Tab-separated table of N, CA and C in Angstrom:
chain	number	residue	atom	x	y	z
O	192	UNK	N	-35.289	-42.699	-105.247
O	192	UNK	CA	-34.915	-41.762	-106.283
O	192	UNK	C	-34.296	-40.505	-105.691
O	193	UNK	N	-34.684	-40.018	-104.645
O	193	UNK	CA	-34.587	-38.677	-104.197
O	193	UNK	C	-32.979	-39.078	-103.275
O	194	UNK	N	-32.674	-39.989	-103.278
O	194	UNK	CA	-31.007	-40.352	-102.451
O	194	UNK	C	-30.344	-40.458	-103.927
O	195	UNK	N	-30.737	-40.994	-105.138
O	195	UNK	CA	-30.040	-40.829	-106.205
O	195	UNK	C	-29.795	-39.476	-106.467
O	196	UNK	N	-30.486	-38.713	-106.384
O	196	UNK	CA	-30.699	-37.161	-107.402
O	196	UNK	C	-29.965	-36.055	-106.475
O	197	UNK	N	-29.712	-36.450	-104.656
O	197	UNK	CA	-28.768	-35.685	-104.282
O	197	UNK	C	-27.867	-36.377	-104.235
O	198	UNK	N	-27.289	-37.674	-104.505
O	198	UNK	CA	-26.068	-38.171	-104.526
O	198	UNK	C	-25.547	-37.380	-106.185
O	199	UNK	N	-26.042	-37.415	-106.772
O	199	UNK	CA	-26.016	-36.658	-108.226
O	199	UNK	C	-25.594	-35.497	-108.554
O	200	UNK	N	-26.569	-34.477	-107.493
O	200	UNK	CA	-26.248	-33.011	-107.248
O	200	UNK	C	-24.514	-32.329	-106.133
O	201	UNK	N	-24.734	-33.893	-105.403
O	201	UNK	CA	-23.273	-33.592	-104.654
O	201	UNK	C	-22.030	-33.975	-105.524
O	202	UNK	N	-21.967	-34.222	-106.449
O	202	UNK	CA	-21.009	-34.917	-107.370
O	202	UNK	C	-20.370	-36.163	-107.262
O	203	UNK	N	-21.550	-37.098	-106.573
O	203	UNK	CA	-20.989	-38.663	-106.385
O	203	UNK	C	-21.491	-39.242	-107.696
O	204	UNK	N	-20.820	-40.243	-108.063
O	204	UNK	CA	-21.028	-40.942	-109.179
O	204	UNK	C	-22.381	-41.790	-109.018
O	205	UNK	N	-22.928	-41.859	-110.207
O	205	UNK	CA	-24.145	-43.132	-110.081
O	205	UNK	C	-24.205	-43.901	-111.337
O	206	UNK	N	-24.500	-44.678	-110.871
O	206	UNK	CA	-24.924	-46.434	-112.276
O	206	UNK	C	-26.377	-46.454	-112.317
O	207	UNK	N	-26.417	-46.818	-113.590
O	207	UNK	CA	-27.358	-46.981	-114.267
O	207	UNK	C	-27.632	-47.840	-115.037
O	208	UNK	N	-28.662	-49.300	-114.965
O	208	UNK	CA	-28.767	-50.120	-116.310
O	208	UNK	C	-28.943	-49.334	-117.592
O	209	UNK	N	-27.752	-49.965	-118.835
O	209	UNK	CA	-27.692	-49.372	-119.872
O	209	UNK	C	-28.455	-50.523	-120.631
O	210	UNK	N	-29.695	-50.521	-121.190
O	210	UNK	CA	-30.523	-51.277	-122.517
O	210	UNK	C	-30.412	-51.327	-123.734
O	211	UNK	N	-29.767	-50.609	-123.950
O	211	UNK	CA	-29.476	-49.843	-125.561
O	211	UNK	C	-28.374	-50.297	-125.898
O	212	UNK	N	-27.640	-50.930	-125.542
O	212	UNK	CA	-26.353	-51.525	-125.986
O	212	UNK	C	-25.801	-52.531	-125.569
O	213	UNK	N	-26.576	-53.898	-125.984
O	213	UNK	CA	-26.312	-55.207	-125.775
O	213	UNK	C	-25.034	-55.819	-125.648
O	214	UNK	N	-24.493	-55.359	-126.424
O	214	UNK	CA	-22.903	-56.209	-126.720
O	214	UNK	C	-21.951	-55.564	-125.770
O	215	UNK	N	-22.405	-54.224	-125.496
O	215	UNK	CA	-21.388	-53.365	-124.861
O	215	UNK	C	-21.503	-53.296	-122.863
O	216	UNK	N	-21.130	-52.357	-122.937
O	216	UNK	CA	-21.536	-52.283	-121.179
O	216	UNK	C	-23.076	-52.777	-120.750
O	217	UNK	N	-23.215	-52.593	-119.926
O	217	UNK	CA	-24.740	-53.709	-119.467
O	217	UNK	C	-25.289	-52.532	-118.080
O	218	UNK	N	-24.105	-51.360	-118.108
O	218	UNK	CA	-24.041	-49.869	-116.940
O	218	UNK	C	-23.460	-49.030	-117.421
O	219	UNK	N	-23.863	-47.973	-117.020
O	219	UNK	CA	-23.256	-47.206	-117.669
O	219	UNK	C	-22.967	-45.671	-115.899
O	220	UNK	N	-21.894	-45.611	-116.115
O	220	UNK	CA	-21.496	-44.726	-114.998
O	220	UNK	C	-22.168	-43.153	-114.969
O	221	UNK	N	-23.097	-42.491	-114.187
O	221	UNK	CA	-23.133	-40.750	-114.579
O	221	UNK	C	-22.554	-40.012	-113.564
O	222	UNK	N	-21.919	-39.157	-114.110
O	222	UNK	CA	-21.830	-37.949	-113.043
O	222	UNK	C	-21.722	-36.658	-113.602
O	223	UNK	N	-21.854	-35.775	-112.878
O	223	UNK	CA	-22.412	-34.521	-113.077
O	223	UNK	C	-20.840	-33.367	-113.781
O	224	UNK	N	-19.625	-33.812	-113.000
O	224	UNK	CA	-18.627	-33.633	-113.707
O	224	UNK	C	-18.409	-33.891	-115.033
O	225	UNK	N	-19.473	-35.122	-115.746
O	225	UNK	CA	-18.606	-35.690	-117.155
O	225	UNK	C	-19.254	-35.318	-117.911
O	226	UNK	N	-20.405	-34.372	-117.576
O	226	UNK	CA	-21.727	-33.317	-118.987
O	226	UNK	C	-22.408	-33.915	-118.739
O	227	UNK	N	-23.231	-34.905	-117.416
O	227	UNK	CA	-24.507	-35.107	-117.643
O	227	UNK	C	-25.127	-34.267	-116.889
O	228	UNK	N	-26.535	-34.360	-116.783
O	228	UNK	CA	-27.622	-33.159	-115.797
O	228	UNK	C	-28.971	-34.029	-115.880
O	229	UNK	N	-29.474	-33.278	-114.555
O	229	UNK	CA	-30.544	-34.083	-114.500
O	229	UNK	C	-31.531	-32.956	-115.044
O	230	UNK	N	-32.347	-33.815	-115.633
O	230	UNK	CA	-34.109	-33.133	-115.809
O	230	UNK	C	-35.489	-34.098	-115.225
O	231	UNK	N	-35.861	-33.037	-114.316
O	231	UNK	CA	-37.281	-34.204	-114.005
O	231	UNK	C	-36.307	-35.094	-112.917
O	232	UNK	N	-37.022	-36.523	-113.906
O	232	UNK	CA	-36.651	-37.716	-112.799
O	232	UNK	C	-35.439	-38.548	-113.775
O	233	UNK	N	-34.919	-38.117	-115.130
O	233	UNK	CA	-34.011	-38.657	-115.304
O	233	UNK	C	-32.930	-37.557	-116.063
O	234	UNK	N	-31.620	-38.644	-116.206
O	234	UNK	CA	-30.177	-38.206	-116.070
O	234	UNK	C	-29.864	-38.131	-117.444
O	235	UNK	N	-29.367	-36.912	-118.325
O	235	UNK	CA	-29.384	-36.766	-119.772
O	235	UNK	C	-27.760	-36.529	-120.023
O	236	UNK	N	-27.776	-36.589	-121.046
O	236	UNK	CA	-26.479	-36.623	-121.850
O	236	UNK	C	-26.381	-36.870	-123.574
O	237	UNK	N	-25.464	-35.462	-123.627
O	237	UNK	CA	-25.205	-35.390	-125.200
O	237	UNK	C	-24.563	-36.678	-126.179
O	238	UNK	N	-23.688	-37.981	-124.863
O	238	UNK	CA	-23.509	-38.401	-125.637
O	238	UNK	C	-24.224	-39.809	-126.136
O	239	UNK	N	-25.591	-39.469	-125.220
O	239	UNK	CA	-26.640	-40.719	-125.679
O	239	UNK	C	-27.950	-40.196	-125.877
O	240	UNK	N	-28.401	-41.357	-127.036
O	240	UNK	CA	-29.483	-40.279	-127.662
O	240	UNK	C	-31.050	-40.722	-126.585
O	241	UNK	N	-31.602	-41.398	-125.805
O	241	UNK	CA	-32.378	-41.709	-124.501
O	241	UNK	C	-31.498	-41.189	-123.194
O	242	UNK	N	-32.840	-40.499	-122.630
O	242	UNK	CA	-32.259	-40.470	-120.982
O	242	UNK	C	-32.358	-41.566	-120.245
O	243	UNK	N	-31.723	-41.624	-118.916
O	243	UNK	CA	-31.917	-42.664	-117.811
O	243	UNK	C	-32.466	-42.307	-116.553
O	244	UNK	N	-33.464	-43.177	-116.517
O	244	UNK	CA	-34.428	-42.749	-115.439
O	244	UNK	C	-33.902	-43.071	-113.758
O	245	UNK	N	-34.010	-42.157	-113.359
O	245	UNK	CA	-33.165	-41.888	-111.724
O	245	UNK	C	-33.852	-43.427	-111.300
O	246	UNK	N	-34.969	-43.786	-111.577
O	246	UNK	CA	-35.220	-45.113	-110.461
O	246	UNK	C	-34.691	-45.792	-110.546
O	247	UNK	N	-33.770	-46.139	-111.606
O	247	UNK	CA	-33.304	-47.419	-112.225
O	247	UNK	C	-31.963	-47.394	-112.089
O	248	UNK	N	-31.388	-46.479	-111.220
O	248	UNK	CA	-29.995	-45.842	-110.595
O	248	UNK	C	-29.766	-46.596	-109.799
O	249	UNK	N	-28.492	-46.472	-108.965
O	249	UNK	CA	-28.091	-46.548	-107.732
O	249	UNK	C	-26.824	-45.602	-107.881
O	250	UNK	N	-26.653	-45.089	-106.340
O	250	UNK	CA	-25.639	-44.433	-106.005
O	250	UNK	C	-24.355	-45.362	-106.196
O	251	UNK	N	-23.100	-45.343	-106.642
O	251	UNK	CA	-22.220	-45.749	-106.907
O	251	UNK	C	-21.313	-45.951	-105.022
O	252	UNK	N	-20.944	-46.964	-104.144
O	252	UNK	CA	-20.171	-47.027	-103.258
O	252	UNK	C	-18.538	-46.856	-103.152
């Protein structure tokens, strides 16, 4: 988690399993440029109504 949350803070992109939307993406991309922020241990955003929990991340290559 803690290699996700400064890959996060440096402005590298990270993936995330997305659950909430079956039909659609199955990941969903975050970064800190596109309005998300972290709180705690997960990654929030205005334009989804659940956060995503940093464990369930990976840093994007």
């Amino acid at each position: 988690m803690d290699e996700v949350k400064t890959a996060f803070n440096t402005g590298k992109s990270i993936i995330c399993e997305n659950r909430i939307i079956r039909k659609g993406a199955q990941f969903v991309t975050i970064k800190k440029s596109n309005g998300w922020r972290l709180e705690g241990e997960n990654f929030v955003s205005l334009a989804y109504l659940r956060p995503f929990f940093s464990a369930r991340c990976i840093v994007e290559e």
